[in-house]
CSV table of C-alpha atoms and ligand atoms in Angstrom, one decimal:
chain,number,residue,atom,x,y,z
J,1,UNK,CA,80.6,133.6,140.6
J,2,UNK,CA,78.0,134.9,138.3
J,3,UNK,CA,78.3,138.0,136.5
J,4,UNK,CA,75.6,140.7,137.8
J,5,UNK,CA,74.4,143.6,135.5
J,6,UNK,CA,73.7,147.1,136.8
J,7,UNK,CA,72.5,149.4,133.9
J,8,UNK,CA,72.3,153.2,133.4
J,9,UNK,CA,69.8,154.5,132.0
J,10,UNK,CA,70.2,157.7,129.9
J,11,UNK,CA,67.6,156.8,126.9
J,12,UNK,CA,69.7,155.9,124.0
J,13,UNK,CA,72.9,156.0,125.9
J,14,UNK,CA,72.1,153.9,128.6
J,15,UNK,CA,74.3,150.9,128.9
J,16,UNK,CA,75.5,147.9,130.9
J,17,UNK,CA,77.7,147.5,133.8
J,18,UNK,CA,79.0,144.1,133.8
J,19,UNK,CA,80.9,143.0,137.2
J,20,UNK,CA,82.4,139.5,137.7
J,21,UNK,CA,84.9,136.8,137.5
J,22,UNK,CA,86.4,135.7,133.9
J,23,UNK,CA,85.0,138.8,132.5
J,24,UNK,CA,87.3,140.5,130.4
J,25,UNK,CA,89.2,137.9,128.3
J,26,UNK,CA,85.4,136.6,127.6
J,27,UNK,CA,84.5,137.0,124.1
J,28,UNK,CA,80.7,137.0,125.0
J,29,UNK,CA,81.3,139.5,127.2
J,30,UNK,CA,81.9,141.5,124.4
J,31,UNK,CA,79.0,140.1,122.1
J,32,UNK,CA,76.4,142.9,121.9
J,33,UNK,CA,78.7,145.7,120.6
J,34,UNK,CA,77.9,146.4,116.7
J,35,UNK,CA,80.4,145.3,113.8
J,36,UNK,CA,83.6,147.2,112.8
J,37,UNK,CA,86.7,146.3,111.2
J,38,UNK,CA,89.1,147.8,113.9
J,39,UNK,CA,89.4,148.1,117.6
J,40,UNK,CA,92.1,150.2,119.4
J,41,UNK,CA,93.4,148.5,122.6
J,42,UNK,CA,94.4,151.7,125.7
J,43,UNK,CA,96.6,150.5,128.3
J,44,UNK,CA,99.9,151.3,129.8
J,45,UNK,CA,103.0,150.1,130.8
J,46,UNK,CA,102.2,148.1,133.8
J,47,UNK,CA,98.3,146.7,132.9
J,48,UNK,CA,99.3,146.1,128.6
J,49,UNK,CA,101.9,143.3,129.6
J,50,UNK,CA,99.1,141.5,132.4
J,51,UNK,CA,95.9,141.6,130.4
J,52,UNK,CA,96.3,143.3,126.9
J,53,UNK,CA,96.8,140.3,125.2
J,54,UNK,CA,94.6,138.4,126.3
J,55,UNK,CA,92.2,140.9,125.7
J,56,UNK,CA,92.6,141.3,121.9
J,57,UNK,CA,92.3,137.4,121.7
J,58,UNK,CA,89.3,137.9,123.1
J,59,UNK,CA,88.1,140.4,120.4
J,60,UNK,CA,89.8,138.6,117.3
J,61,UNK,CA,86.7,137.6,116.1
J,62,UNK,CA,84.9,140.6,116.5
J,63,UNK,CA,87.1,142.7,114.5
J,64,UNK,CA,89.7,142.0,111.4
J,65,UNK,CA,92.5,144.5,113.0
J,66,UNK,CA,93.2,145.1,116.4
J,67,UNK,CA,95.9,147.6,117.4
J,68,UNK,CA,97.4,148.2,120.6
J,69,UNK,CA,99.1,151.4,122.2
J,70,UNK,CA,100.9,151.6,125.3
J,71,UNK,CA,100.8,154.6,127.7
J,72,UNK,CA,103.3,155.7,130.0
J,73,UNK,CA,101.8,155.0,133.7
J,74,UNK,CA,101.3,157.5,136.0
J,75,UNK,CA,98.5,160.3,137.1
J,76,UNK,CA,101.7,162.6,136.2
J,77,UNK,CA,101.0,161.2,132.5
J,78,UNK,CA,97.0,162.5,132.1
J,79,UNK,CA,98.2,165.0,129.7
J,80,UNK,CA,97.2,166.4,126.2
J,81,UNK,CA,100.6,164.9,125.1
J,82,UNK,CA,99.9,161.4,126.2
J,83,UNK,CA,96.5,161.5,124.9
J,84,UNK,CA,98.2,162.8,121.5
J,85,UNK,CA,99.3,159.3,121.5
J,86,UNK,CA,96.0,157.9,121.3
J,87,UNK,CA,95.3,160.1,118.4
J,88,UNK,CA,98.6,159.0,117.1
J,89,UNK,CA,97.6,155.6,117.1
J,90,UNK,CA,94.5,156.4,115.8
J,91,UNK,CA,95.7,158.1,112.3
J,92,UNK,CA,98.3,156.0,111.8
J,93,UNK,CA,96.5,152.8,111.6
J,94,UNK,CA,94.0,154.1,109.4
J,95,UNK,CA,91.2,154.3,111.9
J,96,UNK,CA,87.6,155.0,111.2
J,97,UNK,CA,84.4,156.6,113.0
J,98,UNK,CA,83.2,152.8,113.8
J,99,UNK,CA,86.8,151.7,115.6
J,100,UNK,CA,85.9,150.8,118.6
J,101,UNK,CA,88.6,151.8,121.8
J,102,UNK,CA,88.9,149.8,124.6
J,103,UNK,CA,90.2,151.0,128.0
J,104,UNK,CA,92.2,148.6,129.3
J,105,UNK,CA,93.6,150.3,132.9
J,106,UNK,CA,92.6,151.8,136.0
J,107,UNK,CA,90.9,156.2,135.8
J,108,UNK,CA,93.9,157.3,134.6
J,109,UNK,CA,93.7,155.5,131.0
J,110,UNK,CA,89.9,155.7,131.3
J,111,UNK,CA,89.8,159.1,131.4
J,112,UNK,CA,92.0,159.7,128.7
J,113,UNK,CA,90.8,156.9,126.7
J,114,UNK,CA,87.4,158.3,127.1
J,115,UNK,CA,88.8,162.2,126.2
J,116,UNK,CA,90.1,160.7,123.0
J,117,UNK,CA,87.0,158.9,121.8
J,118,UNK,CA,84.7,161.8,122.2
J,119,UNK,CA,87.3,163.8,120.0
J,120,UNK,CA,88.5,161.5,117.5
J,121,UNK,CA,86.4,162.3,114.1
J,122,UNK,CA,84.4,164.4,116.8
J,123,UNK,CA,83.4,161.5,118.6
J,124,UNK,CA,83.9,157.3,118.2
J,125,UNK,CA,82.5,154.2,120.1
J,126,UNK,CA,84.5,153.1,123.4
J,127,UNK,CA,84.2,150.4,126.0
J,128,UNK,CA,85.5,150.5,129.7
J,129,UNK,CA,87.4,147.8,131.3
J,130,UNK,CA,88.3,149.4,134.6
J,131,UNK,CA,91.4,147.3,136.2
J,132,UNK,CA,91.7,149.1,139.4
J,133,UNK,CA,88.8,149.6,142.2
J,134,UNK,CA,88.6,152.7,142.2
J,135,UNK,CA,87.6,152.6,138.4
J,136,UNK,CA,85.6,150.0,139.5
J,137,UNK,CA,83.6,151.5,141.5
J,138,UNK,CA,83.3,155.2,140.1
J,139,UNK,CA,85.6,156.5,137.1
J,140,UNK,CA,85.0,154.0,134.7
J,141,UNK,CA,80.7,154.9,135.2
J,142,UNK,CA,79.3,158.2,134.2
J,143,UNK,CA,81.2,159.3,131.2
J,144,UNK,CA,83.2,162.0,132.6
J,145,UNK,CA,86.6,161.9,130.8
J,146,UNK,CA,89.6,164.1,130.1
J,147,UNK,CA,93.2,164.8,131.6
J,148,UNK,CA,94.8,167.5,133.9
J,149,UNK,CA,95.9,170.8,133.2
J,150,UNK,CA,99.5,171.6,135.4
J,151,UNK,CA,96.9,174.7,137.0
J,152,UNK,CA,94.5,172.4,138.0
J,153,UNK,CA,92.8,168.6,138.0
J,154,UNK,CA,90.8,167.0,135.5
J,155,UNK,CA,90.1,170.7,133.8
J,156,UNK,CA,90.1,169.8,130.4
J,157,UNK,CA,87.3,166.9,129.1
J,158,UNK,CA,84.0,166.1,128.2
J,159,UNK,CA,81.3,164.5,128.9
J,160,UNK,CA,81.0,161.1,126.8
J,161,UNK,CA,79.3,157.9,127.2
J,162,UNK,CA,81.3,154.3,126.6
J,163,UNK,CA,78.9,151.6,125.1
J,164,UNK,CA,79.9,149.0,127.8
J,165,UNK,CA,81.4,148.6,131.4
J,166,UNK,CA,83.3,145.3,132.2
J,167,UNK,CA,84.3,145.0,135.4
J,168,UNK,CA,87.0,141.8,136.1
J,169,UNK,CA,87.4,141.2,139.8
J,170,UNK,CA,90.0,138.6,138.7
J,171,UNK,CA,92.0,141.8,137.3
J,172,UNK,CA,92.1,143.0,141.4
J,173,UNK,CA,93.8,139.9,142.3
J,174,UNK,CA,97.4,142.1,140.8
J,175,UNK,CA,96.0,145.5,142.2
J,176,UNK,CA,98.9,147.2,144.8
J,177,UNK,CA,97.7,147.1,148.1
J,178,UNK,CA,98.1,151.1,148.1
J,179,UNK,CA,95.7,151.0,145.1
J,180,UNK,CA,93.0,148.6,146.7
J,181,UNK,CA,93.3,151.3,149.6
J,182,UNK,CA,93.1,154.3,147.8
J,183,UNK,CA,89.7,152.6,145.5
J,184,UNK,CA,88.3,152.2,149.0
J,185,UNK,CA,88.2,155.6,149.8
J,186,UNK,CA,85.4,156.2,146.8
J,187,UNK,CA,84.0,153.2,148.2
J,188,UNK,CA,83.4,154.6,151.5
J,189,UNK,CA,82.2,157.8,150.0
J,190,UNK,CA,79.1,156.6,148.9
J,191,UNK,CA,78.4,156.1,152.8
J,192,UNK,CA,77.4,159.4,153.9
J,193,UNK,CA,76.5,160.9,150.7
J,194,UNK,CA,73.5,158.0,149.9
J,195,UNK,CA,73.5,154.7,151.5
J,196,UNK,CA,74.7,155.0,155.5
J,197,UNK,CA,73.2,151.1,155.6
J,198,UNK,CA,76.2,150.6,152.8
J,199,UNK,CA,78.4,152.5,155.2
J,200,UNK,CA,77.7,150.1,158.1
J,201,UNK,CA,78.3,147.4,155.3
J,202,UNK,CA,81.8,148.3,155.0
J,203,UNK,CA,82.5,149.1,158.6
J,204,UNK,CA,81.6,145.4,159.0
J,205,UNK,CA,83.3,143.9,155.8
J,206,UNK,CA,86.8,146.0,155.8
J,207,UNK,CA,88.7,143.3,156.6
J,208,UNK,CA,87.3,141.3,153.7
J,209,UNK,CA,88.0,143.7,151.5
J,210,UNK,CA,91.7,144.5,152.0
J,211,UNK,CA,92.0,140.6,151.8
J,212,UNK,CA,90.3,140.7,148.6
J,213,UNK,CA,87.6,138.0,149.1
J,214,UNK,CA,85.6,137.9,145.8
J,215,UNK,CA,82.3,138.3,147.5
J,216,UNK,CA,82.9,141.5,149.5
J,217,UNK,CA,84.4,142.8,146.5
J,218,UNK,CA,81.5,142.1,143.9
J,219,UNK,CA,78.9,143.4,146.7
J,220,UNK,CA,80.7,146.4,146.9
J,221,UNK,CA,81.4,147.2,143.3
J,222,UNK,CA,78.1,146.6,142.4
J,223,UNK,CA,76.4,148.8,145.5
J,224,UNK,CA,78.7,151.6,144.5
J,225,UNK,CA,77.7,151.4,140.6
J,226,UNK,CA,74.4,151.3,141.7
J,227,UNK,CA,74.6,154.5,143.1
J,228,UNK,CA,76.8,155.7,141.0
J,229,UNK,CA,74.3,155.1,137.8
J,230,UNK,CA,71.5,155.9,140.3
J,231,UNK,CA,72.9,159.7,140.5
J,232,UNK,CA,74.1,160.1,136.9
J,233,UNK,CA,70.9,159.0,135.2
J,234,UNK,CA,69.2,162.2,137.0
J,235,UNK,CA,71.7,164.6,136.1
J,236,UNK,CA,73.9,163.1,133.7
J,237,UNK,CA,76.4,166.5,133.4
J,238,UNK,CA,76.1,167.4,136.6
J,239,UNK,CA,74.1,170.9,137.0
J,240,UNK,CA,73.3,169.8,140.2
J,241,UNK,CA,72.6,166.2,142.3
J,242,UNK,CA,75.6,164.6,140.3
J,243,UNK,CA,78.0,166.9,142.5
J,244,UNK,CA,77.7,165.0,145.9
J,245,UNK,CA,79.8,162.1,144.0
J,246,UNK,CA,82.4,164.8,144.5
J,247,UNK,CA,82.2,164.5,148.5
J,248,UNK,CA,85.8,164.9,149.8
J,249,UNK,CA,87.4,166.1,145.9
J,250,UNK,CA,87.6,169.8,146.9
J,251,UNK,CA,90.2,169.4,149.3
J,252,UNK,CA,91.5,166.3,147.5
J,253,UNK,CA,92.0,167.9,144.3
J,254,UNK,CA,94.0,170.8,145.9
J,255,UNK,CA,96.1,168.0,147.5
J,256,UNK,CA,96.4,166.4,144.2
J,257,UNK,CA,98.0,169.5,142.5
J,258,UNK,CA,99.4,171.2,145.5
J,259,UNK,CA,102.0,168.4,146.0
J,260,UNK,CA,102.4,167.7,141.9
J,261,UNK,CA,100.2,164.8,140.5
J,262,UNK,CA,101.5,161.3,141.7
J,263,UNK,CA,102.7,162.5,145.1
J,264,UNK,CA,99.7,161.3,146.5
J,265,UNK,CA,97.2,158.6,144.8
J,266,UNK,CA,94.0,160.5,143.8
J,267,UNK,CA,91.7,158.2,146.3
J,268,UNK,CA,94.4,158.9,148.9
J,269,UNK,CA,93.6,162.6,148.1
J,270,UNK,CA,90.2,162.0,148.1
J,271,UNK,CA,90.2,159.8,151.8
J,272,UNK,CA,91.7,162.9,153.4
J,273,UNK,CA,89.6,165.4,151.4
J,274,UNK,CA,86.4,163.3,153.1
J,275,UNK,CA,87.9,164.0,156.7
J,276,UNK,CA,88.5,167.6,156.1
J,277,UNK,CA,84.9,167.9,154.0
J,278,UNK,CA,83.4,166.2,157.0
J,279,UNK,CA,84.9,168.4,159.5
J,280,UNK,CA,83.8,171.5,157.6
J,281,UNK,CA,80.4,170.5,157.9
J,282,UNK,CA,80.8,169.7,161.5
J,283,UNK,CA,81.9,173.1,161.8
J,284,UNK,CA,78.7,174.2,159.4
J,285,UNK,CA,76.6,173.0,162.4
J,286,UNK,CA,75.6,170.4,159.8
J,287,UNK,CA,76.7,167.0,161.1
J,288,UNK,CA,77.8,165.9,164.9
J,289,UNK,CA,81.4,164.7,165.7
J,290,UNK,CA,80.7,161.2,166.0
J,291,UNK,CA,79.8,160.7,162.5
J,292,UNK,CA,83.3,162.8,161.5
J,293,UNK,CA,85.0,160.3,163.8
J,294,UNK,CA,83.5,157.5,162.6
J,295,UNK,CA,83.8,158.3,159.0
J,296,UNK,CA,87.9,159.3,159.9
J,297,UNK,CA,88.3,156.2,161.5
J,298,UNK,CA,87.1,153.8,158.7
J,299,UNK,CA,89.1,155.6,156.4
J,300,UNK,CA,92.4,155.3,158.5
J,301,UNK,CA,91.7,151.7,158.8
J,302,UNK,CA,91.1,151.1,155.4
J,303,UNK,CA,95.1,152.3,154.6
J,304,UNK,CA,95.0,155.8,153.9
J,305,UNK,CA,96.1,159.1,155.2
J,306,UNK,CA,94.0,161.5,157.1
J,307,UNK,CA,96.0,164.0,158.2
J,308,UNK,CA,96.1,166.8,155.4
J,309,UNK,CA,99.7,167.4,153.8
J,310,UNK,CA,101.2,171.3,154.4
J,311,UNK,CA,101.0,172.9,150.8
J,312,UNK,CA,103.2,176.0,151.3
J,313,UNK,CA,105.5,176.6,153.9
J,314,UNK,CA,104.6,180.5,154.7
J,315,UNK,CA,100.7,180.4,154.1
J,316,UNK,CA,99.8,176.6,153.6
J,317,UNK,CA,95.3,177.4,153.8
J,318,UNK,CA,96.0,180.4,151.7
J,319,UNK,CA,97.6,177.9,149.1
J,320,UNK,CA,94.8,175.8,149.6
J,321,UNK,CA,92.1,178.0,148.6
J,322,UNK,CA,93.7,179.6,146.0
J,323,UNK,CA,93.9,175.8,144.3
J,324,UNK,CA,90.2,175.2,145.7
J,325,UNK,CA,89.2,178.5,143.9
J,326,UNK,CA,90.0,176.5,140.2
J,327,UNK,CA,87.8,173.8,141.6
J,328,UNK,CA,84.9,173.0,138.8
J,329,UNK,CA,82.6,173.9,141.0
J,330,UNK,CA,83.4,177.3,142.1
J,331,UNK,CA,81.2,180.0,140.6
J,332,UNK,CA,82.9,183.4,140.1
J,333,UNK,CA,85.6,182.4,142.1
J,334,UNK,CA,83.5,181.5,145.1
J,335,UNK,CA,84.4,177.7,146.7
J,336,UNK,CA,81.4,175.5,147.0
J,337,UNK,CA,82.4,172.3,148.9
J,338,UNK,CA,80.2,169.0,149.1
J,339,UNK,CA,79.4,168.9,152.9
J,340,UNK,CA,77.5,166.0,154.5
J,341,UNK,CA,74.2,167.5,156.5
J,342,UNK,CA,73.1,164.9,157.9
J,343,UNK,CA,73.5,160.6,157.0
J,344,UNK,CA,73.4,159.6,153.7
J,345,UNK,CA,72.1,163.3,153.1
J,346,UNK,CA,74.7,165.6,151.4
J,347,UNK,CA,74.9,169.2,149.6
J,348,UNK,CA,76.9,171.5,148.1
J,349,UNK,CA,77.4,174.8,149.8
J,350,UNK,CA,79.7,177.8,149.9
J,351,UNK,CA,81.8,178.6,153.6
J,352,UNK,CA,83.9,181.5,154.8
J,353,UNK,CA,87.1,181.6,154.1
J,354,UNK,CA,88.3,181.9,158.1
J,355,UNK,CA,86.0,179.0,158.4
J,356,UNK,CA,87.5,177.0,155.5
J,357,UNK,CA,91.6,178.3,157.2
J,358,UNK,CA,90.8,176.5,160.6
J,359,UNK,CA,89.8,173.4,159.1
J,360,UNK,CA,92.3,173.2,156.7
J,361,UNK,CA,95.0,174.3,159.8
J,362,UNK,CA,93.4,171.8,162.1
J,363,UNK,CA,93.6,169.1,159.3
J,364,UNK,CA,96.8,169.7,158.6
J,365,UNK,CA,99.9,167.6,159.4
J,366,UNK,CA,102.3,170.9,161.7
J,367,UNK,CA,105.7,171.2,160.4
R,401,NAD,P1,95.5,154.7,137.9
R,401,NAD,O1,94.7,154.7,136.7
R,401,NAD,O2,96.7,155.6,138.0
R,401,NAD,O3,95.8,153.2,138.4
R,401,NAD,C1,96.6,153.0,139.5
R,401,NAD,C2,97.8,152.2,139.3
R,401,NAD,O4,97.5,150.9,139.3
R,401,NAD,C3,98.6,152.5,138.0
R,401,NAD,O5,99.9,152.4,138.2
R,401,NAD,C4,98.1,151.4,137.1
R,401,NAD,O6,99.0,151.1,136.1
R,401,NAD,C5,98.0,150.3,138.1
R,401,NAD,N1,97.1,149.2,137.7
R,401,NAD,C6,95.8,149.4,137.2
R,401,NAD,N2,95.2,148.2,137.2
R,401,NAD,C7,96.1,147.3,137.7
R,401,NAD,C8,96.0,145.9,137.9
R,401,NAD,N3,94.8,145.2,137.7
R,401,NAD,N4,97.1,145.2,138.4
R,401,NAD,C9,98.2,145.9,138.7
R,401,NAD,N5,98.3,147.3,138.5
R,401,NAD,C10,97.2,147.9,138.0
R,401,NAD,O7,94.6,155.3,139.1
R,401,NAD,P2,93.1,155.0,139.5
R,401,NAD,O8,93.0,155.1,141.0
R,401,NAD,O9,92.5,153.8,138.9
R,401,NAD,O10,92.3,156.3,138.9
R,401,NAD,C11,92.6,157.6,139.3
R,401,NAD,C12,92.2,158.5,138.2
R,401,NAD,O11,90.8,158.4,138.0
R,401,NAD,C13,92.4,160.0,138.6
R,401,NAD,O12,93.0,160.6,137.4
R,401,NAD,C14,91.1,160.5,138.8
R,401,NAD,O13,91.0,161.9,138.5
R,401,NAD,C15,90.2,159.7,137.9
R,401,NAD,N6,88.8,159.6,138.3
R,401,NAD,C16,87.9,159.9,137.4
R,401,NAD,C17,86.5,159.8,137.7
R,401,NAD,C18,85.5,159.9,136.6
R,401,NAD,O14,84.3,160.0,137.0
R,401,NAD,N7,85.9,160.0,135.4
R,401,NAD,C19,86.2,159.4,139.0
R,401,NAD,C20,87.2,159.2,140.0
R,401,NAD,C21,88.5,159.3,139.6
R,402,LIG,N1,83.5,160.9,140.3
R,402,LIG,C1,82.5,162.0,140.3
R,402,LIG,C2,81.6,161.8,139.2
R,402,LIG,O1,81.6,161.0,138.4
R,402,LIG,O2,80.7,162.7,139.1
């Protein structure tokens, strides 16, 4: 299979999206980053011992010293403390504003690994080499980075650029099936919120796709990264447009934290967030119940939940929006969700609260 490139362009930060077989391990793949004399390896405990090697054989002749460090695994882990690692690592091997870090792992090392080289000497090159889909497909492309706070998700991080996406389909071939499930999820989301012809696409291909058959897999990583870079180049930090890529987050995040992070797999979180997102806007008068159904029903068949988890056992869609009120996107403590208004046609808006309870209680798995 030959590579295919899609690029983002941000004027001088614009960069390549590789996606392919034999891509990683490939020193050429590597070929157009600039000299240094160190690189700075990112992985954890499960993805270090299946590819880390072979990466840094890959980048021996690119760089004289190439160090490695090993984070513990688990969304549970995106913390300033593991991230302190990195800088660990960093300072102790001497590390200079031209080391280049590589992210060698699924969203949760890219995110931190991303956090740490916009901070490190107040900013250092990195390079993505997303191992999961989900990172395939959307963390690993856009520069958003950072790590959790115990209050709420992904609250702490910056905006930052890597020079280079890789994406290894080969590195899917030792992906969990949960994981391949829950990096469908941010596949299908790209559905309703830009491409319904994508959407029908996947309806068609599922099957393919849990199998793993390379094809379906590089047509949809690339789709998604074409939309993906399509949305970031007009608003790279998100003051507006960029915010549909958060379809089905709102109620995912509050998921996420509600249960503790690592309960539920963030594209888990994010599959059922869809099915509650899309019901609000059916109840916004905004989309009609087949598409809910239909959007429900490919995300059940693709592996993942959609029925909504019970946060609190007294007022569960009070405990809800109070975790949805420390969403990014709420203004003044105001929720605005991503709603769906009509196919591939989405927007952010603001519902009331008694609005928001009978979706959530309606969505919600009764005790
Ligand atoms: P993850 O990074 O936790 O990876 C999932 C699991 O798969 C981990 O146990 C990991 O070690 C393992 N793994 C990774 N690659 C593997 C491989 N090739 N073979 C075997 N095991 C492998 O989770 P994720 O789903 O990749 O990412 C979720 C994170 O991404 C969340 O923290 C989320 O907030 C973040 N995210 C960020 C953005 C963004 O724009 N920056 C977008 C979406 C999600
Ligand atoms: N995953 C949402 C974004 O990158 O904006």
């Amino acid at each position: 299979m030959n590579a295919q490139t899609v690029s983002i362009e941000l004027k001088e930060r614009s960069y390549p999206i590789s996606i392919g077989a034999a891509l990683f391990d490939d020193p050429l793949s590597y070929a157009a980053l600039a000299p240094a004399s160190s690189a700075l390896i990112v992985s954890n405990t499960t993805v270090a011992p299946l590819y880390a090697d072979r990466l840094a054989k890959a980048l021996q002749g690119r760089y004289a010293r190439i160090h490695q460090v090993i984070l513990p695994d688990g969304e549970e882990f995106k913390t300033w403390e593991t991230v302190n690692l990195i800088f660990d690592a960093l300072l102790q091997h001497g590390c200079d504003r031209k080391t280049v870090l590589f992210a060698l792992g699924g969203g949760v090392v890219g995110d931190m690994t991303g956090f740490a080289a916009a901070s490190y000497m107040r900013g250092v090159p990195f390079v993505q080499i997303p191992t999961t889909l989900l990172a395939q497909v959307d963390s690993s492309v856009g520069g958003k980075t950072g790590i959790n706070h115990p209050l709420g998700k992904n609250m702490i991080g910056a905006f930052y650029q890597p020079l280079q996406v890789v994406c290894d389909l080969d590195t899917l071939k030792t992906l969990p099936a949960r994981e391949l499930s829950a990096g469908l999820a941010e596949v299908i989301k790209y559905g309703p919120i830009a491409d319904m012809t994508f959407f029908d696409w996947i309806e068609v291909n599922l099957d393919a796709l849990l199998a793993r058959d390379p094809a379906a897999l590089a047509h949809a990583v690339r789709r998604c990264c074409e939309i993906k870079a399509h949305v970031v180049a007009q608003d790279e930090r998100e003051s507006g447009l960029r915010a549909i890529l958060n379809f089905g987050h709102t109620f995912g995040h509050a998921i996420e934290a509600g249960l503790g992070y690592g309960q539920w797999l963030h594209g888990e979180a994010v599959g059922c967030g869809m099915v509650m997102a899309a019901c609000l806007s059916e109840r916004l008068g905004l989309v009609n119940a087949a598409l809910v159904q239909r959007l429900k029903a490919l995300i059940q068949k693709a592996g993942l939940p959609v029925i909504a988890p019970q946060l609190s056992p007294t007022d569960n869609a009070g405990r809800y929006l109070e975790l949805m009120r420390l969403d990014k996107k709420a203004l003044g403590g105001d929720i605005r969700f991503v709603v769906i208004d009509g196919p591939a046609r989405a927007s952010m808006r603001g519902a009331p609260d008694a609005l928001v309870r009978e979706v959530i209680d309606a969505c919600c798995l009764r005790l």
